[in-house]
mmCIF file of C-alpha atoms in Angstrom:
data_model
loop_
_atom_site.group_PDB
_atom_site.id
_atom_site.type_symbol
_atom_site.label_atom_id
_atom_site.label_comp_id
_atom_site.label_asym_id
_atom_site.label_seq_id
_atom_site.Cartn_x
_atom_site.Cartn_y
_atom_site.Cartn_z
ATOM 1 C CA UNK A 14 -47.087 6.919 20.888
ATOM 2 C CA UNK A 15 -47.301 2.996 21.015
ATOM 3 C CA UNK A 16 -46.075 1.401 18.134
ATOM 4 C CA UNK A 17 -49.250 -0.976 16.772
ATOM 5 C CA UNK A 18 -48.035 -2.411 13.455
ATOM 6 C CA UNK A 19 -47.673 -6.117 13.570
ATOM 7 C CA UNK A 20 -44.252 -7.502 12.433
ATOM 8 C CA UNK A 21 -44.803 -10.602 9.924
ATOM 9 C CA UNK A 22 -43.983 -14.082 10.637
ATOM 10 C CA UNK A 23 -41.722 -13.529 7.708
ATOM 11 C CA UNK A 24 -40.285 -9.908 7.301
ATOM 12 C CA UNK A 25 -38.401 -8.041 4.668
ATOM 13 C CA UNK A 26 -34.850 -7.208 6.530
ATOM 14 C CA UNK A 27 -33.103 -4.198 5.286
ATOM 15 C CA UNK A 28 -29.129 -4.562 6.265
ATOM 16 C CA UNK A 29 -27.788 -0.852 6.605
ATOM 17 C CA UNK A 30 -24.121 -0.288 6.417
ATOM 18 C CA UNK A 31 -23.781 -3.845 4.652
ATOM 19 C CA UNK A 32 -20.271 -3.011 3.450
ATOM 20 C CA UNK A 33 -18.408 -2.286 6.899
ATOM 21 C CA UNK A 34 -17.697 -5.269 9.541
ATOM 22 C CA UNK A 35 -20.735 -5.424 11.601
ATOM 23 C CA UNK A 36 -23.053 -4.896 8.353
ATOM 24 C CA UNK A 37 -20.953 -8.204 6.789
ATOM 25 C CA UNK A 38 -21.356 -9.889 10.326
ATOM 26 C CA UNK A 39 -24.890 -8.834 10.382
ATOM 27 C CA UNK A 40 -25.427 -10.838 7.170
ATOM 28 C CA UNK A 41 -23.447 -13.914 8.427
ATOM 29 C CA UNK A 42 -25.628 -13.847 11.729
ATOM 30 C CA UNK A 43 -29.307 -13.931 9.614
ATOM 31 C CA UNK A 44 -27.973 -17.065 7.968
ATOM 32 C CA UNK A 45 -26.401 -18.528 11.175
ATOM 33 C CA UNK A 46 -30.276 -18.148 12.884
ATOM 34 C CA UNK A 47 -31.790 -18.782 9.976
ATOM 35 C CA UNK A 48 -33.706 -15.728 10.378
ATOM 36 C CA UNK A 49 -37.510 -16.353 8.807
ATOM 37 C CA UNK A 50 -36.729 -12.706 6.475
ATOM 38 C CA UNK A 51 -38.968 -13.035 3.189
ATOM 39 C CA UNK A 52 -36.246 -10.671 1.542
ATOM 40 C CA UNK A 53 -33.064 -9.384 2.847
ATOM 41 C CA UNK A 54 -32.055 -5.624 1.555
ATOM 42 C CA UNK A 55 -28.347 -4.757 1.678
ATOM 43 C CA UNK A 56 -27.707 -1.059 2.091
ATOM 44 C CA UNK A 57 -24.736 1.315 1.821
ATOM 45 C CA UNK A 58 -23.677 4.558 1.080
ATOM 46 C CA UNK A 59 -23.259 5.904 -2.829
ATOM 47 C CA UNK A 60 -19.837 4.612 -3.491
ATOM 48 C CA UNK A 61 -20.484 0.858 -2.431
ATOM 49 C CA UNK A 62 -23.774 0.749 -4.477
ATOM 50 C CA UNK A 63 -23.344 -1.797 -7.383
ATOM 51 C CA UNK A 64 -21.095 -3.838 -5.109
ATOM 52 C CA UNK A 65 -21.909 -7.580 -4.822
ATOM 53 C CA UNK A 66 -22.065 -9.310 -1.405
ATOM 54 C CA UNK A 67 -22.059 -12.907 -0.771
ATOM 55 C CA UNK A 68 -24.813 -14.327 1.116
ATOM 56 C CA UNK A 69 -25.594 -17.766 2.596
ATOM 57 C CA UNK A 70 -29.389 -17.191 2.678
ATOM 58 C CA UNK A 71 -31.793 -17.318 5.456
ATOM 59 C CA UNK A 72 -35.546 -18.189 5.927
ATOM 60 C CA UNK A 73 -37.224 -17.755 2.573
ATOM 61 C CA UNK A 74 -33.911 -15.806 1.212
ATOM 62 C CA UNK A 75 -31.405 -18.363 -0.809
ATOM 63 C CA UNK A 76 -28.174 -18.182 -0.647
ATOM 64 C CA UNK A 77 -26.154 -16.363 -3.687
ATOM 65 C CA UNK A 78 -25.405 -12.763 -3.977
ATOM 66 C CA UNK A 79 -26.561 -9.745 -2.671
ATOM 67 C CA UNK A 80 -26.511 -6.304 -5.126
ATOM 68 C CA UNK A 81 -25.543 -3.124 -2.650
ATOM 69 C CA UNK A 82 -28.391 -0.396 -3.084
ATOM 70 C CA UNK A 83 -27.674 3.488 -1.897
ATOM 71 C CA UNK A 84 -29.539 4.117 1.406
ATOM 72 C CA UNK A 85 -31.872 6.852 0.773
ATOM 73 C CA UNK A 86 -35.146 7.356 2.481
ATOM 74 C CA UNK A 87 -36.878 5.814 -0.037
ATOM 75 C CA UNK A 88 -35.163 2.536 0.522
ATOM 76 C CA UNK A 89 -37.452 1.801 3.252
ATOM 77 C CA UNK A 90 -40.528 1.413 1.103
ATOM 78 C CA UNK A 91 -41.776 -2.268 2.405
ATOM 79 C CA UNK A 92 -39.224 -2.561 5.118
ATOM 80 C CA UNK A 93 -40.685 -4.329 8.551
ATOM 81 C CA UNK A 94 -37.000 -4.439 10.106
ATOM 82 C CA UNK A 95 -33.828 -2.132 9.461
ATOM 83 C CA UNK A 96 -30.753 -2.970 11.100
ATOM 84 C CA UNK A 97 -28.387 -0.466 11.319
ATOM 85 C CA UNK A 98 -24.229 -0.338 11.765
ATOM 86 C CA UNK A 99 -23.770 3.108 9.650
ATOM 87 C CA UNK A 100 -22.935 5.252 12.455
ATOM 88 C CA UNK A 101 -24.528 7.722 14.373
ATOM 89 C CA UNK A 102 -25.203 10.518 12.153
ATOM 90 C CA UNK A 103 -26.650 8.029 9.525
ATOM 91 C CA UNK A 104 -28.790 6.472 12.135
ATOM 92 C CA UNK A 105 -30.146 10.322 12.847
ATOM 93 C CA UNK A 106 -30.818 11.175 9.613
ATOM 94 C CA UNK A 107 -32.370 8.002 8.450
ATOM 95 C CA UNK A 108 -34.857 7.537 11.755
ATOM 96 C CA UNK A 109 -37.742 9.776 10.627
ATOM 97 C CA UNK A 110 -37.590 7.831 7.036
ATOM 98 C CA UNK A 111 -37.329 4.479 8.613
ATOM 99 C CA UNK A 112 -40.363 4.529 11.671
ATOM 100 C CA UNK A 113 -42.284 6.603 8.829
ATOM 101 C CA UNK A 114 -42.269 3.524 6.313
ATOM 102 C CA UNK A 115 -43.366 0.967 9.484
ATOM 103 C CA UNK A 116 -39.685 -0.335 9.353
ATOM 104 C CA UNK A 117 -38.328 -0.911 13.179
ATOM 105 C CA UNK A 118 -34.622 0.220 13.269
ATOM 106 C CA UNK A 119 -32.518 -1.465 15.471
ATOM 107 C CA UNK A 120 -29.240 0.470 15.731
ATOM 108 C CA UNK A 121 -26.499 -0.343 16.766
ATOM 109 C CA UNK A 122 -25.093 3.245 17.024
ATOM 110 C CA UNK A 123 -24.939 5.296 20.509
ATOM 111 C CA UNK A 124 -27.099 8.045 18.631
ATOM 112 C CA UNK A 125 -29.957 6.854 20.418
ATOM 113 C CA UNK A 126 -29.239 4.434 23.395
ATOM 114 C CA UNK A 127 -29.984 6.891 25.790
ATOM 115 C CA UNK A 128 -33.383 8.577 25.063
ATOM 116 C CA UNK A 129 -35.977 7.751 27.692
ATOM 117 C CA UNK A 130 -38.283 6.456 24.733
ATOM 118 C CA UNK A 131 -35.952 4.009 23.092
ATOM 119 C CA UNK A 132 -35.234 0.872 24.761
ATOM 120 C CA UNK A 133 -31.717 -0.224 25.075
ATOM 121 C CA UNK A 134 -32.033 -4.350 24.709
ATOM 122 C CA UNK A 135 -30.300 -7.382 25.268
ATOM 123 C CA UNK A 136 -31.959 -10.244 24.856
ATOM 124 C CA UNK A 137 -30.998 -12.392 27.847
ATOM 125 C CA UNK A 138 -31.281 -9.347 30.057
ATOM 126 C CA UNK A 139 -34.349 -7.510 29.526
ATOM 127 C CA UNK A 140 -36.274 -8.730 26.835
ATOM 128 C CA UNK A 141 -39.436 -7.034 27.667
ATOM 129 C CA UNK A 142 -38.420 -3.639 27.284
ATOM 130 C CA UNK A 143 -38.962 -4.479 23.461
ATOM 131 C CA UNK A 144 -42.698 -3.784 23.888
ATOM 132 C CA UNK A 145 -42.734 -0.286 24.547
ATOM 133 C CA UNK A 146 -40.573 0.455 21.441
ATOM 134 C CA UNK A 147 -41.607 3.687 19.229
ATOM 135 C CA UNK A 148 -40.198 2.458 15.759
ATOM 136 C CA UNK A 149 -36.484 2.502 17.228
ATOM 137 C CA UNK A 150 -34.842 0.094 19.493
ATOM 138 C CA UNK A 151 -30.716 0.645 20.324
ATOM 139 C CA UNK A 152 -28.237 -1.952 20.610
ATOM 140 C CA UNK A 153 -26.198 -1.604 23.351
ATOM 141 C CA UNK A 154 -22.219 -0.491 23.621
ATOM 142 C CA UNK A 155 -20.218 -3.628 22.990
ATOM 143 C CA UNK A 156 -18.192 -3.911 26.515
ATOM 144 C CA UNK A 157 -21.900 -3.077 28.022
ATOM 145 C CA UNK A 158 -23.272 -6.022 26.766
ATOM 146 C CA UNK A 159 -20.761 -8.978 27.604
ATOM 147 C CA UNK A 160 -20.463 -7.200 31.087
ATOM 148 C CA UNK A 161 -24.748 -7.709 31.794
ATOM 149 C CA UNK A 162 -25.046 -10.981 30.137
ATOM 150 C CA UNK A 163 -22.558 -11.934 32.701
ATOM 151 C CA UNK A 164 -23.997 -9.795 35.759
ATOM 152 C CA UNK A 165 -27.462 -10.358 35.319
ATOM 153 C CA UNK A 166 -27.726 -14.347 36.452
ATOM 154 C CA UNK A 167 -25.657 -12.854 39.485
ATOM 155 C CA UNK A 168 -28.308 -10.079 39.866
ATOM 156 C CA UNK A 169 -30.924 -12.462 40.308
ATOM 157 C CA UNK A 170 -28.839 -14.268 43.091
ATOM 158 C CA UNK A 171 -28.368 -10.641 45.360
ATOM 159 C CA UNK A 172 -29.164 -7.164 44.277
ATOM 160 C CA UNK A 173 -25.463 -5.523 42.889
ATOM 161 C CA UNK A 174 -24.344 -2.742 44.652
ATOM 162 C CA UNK A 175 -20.974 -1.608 42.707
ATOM 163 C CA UNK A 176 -19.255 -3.081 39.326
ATOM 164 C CA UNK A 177 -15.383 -1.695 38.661
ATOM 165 C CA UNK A 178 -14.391 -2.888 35.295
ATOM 166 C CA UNK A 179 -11.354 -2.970 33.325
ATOM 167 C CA UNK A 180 -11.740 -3.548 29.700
ATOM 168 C CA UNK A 181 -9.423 -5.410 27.353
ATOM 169 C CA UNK A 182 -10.979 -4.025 24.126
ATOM 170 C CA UNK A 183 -9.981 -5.823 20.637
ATOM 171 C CA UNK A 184 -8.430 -3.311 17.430
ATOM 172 C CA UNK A 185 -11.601 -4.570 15.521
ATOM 173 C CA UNK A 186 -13.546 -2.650 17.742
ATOM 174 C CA UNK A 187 -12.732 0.546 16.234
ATOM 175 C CA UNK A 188 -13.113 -1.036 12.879
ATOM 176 C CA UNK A 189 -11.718 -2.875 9.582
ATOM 177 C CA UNK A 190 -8.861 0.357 9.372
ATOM 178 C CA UNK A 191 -7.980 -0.371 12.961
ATOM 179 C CA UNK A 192 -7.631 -3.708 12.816
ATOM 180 C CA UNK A 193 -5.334 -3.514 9.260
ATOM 181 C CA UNK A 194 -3.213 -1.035 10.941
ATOM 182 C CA UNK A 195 -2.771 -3.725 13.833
ATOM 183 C CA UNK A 196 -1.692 -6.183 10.947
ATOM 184 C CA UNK A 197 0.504 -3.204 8.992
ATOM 185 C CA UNK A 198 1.920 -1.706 12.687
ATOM 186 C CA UNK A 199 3.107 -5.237 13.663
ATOM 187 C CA UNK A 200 4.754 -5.832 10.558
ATOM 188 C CA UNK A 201 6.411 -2.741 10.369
ATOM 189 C CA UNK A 202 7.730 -3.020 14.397
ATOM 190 C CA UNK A 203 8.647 -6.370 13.728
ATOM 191 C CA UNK A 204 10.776 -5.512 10.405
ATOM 192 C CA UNK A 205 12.935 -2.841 12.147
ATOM 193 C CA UNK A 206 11.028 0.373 11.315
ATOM 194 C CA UNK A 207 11.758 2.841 13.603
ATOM 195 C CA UNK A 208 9.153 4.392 15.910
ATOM 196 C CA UNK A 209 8.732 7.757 14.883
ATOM 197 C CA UNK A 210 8.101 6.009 11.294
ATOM 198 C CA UNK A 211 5.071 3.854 12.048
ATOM 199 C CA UNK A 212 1.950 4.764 10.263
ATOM 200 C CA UNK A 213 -0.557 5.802 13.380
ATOM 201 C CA UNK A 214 -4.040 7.183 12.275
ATOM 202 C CA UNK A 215 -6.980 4.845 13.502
ATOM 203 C CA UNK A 216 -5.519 5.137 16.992
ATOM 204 C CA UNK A 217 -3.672 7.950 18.891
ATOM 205 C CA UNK A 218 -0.492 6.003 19.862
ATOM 206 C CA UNK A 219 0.984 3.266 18.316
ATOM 207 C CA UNK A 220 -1.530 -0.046 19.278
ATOM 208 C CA UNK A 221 1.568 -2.910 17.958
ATOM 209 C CA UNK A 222 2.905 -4.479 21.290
ATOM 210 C CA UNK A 223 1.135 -1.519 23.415
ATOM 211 C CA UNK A 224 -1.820 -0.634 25.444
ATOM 212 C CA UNK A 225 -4.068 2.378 24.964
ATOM 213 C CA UNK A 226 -6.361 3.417 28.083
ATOM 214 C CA UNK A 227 -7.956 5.908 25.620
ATOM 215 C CA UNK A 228 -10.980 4.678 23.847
ATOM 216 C CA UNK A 229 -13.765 7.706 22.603
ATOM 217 C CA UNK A 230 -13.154 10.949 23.176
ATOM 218 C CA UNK A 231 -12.694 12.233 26.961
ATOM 219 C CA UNK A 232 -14.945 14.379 28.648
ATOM 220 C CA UNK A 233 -14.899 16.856 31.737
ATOM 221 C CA UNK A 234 -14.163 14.344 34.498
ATOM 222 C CA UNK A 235 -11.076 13.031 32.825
ATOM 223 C CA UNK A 236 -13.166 9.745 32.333
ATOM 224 C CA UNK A 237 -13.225 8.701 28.082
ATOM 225 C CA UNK A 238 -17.290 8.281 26.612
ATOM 226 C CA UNK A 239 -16.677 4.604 26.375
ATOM 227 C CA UNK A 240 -16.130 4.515 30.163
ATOM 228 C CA UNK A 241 -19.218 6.661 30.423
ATOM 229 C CA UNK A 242 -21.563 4.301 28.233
ATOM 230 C CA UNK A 243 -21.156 1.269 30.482
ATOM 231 C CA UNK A 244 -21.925 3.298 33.871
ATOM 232 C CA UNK A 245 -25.232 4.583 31.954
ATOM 233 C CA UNK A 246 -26.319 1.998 29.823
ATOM 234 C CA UNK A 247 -25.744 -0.789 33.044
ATOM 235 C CA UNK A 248 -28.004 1.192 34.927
ATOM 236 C CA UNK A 249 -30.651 1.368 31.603
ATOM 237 C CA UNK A 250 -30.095 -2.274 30.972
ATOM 238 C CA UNK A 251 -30.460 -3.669 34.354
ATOM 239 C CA UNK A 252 -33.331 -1.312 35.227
ATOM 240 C CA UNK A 253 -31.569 -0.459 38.287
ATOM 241 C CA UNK A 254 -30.182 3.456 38.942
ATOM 242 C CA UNK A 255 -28.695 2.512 42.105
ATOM 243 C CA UNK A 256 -25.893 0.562 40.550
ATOM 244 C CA UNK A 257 -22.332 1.841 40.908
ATOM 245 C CA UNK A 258 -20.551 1.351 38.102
ATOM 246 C CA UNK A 259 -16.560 2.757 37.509
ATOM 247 C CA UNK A 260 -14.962 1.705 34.523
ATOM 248 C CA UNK A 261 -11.148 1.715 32.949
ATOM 249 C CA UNK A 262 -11.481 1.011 29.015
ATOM 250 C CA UNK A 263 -8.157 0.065 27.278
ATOM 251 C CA UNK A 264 -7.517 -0.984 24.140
ATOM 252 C CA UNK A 265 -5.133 -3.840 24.023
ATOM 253 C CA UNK A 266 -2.987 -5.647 20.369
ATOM 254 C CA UNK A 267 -5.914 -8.406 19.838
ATOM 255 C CA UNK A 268 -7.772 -8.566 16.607
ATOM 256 C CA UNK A 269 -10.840 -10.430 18.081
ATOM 257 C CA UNK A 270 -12.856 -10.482 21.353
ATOM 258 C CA UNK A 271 -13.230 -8.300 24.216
ATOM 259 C CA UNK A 272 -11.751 -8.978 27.531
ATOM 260 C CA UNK A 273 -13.408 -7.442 31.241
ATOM 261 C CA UNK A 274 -12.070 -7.850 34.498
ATOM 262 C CA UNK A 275 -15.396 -7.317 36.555
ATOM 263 C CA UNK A 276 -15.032 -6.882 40.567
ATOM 264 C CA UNK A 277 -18.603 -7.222 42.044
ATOM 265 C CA UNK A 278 -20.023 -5.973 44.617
ATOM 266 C CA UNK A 279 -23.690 -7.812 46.231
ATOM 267 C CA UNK A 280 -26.040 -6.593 49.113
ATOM 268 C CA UNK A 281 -25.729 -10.130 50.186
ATOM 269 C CA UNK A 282 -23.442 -13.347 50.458
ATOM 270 C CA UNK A 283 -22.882 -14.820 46.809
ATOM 271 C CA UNK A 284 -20.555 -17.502 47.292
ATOM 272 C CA UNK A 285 -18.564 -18.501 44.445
ATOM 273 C CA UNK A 286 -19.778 -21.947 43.633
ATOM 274 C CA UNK A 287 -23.148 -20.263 43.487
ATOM 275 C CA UNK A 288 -22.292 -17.842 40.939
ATOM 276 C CA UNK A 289 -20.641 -20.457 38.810
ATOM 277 C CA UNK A 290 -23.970 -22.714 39.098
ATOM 278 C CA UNK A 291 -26.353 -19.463 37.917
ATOM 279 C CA UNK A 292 -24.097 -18.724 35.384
ATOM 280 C CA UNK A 293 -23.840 -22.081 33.903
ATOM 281 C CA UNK A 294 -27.929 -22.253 33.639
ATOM 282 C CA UNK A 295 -28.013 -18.762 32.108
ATOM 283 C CA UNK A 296 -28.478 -18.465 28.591
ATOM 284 C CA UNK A 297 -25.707 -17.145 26.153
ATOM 285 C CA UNK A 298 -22.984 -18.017 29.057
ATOM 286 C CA UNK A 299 -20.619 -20.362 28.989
ATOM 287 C CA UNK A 300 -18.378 -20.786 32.069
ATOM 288 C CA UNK A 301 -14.566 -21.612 31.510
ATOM 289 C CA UNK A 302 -13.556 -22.152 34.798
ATOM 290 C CA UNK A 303 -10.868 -25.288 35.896
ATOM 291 C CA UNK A 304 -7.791 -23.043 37.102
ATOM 292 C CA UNK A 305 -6.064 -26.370 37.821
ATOM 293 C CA UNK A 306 -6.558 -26.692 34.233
ATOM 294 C CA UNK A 307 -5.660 -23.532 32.909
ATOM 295 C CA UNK A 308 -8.969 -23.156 31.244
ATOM 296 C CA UNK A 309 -10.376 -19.765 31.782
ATOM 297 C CA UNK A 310 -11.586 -17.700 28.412
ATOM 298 C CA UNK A 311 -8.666 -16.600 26.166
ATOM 299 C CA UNK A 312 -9.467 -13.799 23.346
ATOM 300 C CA UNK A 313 -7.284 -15.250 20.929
ATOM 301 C CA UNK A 314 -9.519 -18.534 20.911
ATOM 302 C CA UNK A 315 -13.189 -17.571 20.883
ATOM 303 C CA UNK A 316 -13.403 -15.477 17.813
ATOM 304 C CA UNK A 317 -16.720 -15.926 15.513
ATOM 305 C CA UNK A 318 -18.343 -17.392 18.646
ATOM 306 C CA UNK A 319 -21.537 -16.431 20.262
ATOM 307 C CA UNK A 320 -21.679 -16.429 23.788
ATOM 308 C CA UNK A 321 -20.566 -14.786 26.745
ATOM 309 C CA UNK A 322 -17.505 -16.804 28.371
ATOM 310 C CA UNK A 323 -17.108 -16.297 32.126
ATOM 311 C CA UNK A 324 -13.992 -17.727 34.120
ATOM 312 C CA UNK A 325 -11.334 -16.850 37.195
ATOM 313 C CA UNK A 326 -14.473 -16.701 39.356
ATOM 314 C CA UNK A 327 -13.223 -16.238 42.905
ATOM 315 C CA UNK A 328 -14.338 -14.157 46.126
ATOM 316 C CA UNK A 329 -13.474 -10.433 46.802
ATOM 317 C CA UNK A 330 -11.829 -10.451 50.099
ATOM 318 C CA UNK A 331 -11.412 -6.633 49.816
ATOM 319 C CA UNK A 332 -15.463 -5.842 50.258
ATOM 320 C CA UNK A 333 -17.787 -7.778 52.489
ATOM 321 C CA UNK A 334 -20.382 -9.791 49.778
ATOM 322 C CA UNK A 335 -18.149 -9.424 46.797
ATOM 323 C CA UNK A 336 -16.726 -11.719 43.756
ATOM 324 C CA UNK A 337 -14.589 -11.187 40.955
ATOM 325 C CA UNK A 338 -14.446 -12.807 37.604
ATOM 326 C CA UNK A 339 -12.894 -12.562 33.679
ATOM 327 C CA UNK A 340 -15.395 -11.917 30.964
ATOM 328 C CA UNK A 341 -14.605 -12.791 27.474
ATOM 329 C CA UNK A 342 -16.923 -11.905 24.013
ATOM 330 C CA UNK A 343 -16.834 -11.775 20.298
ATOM 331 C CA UNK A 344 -17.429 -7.853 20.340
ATOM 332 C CA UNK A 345 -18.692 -8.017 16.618
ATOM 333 C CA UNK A 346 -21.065 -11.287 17.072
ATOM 334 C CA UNK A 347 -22.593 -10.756 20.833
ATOM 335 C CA UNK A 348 -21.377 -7.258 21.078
ATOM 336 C CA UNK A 349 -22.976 -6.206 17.706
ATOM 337 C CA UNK A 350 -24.295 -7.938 14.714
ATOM 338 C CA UNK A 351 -25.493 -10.835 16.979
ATOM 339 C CA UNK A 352 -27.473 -8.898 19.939
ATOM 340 C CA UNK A 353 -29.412 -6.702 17.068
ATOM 341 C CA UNK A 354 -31.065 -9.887 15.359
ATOM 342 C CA UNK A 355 -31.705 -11.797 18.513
ATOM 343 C CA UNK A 356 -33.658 -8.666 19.089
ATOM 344 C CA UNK A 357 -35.096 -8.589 15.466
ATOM 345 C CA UNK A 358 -36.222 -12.380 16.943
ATOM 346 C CA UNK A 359 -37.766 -11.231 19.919
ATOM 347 C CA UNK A 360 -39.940 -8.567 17.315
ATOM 348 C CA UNK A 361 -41.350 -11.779 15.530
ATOM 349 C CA UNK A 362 -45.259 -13.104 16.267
ATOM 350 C CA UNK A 363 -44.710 -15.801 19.398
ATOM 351 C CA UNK A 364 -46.793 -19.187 18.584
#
């Protein structure tokens, strides 16, 4: 079923899961757009409702506070767009009351990224798939979408054959708890405490001055589900099956930013300076990449930023047409909060 109501120049913006990190980012990212909402909703479970959350405004929406409301089904009354960072099971039980009200939810969940009616967006990729949306439209997994923002441009130079990716994957990206125990874990290492005495619980080893190549649960193969969402979703994204993907995710002691080392592999000659020239002219890229400089994209130093920061772009001797490069993201801006509204902006009338 097509979806046929038209989304006002100026809509009412329900913010679902307003409390958590990418519900707080989403609000920071309407004001940052200036997002042309009429009236912005913030949304939360029971326990958070009363809470107050500051807001810088946005379109016809001034700045000042927001009042948390429990998410019920009736909270979608007069909704045109819900944006959603509640988790899956939320997302679930809230779809039929959300597409039944007119609201489009754009979720940012993996509960629906998958289903051969919902399109899986981002913005610089494929933008179109938007118009066959049913009332639901799913934001990407974070490492997914830094990784096609940069392969895409390259794409467009030769058809990609195979993408092996290894994942440097901020604490934050398991949440406000993980990143705290990052802070507490440190602390603790750093004062003395011995091992067996660290508190562990949002990860299963210790994350302080370690790496974990365990992120998601794994499955039969031995691979982990957050390996398994990039080699789907690429292949969604990209509208191309025929892409190889194999992917290593590892979470690594940074608050901020995901990291990707990305070996490509084309059907045809992409020489380097090439790739750095169509990635320069793509939008949402920015290339960091003067070795004799040391400037390449660092984590540590691109937190609250927006694009997608490319670097260490250099050939592949080890396939025939191949290239390699370092991808670096905010994974709670581009990777979240930030790819759902630029797709909110791509719902809006065009002039």
């Amino acid at each position: 079923m097509a979806w046929t109501k038209v989304m006002p120049a100026h809509p009412v913006v329900a913010v679902c899961g307003a409390t958590g990190a990418v519900g707080n980012e989403f609000l920071k990212v309407l004001h940052d757009l200036d997002f042309p909402a009429s009236k912005v909703i913030a949304l939360a479970s029971a326990r958070s409702a009363g809470k107050k959350l500051p807001f810088e405004g946005c379109g016809q929406v001034p700045a000042g506070e927001l009042t948390v409301q429990e998410m019920t089904p009736d909270s979608f009354e007069g909704v045109d767009i819900a944006l959603f960072s509640a988790g899956a099971s939320v997302s679930k039980a809230m779809r039929e009351a959300v597409v039944a009200h007119g609201a489009v939810m754009i979720d940012n969940s993996s509960a629906f990224r998958m289903e051969e009616d919902v399109p899986l967006v981002v913005p610089e990729v494929n933008p179109g798939d938007v118009s066959w949306h049913n009332g639901v439209i799913a934001n990407p997994n974070c490492s997914t979408i830094q990784m096609v923002v940069a392969l895409k441009p390259l794409y467009n130079l030769a058809r990609i054959s195979r993408v092996v990716v290894s994942t440097y994957q901020a604490a934050s990206g398991a949440g406000a708890p993980a990143m705290a125990e990052l802070y507490d874990q440190t602390r603790e290492f750093l004062d003395g405490k011995p091992e067996d005495e660290l508190t562990i619980s949002a990860f299963a080893h210790r994350i302080a001055f370690n790496t974990i190549p365990h992120i998601d649960v794994f499955l039969d193969d031995d691979s982990t589900k957050e390996e398994w969402k990039m080699v789907v979703e690429t292949k969604k994204i990209m509208g191309d099956d025929n892409i190889q993907v194999a992917a290593t995710c590892v979470r690594v002691p940074v608050l901020r930013c995901h990291g990707e080392s990305i070996n490509v592999e084309f059907v045809g000659d992409v020489p380097p300076a090439d790739a750095r020239e169509a990635l320069a002219a793509a939008p949402g890229v920015t290339v960091m990449d003067d070795p004799a400089n040391n400037v390449y994209p660092m984590p540590g130093l691109l937190a609250g930023t927006n694009d997608t920061y490319v670097g260490r772009i250099r050939r592949d001797p080890t396939v025939k047409h191949g290239l390699a490069m370092w991808v670096v993201a905010d994974q709670i801006r581009k990777g979240a909060a930030l790819n759902a509204v630029q797709i909110a902006q791509l719902l809006l009338p065009q002039e």
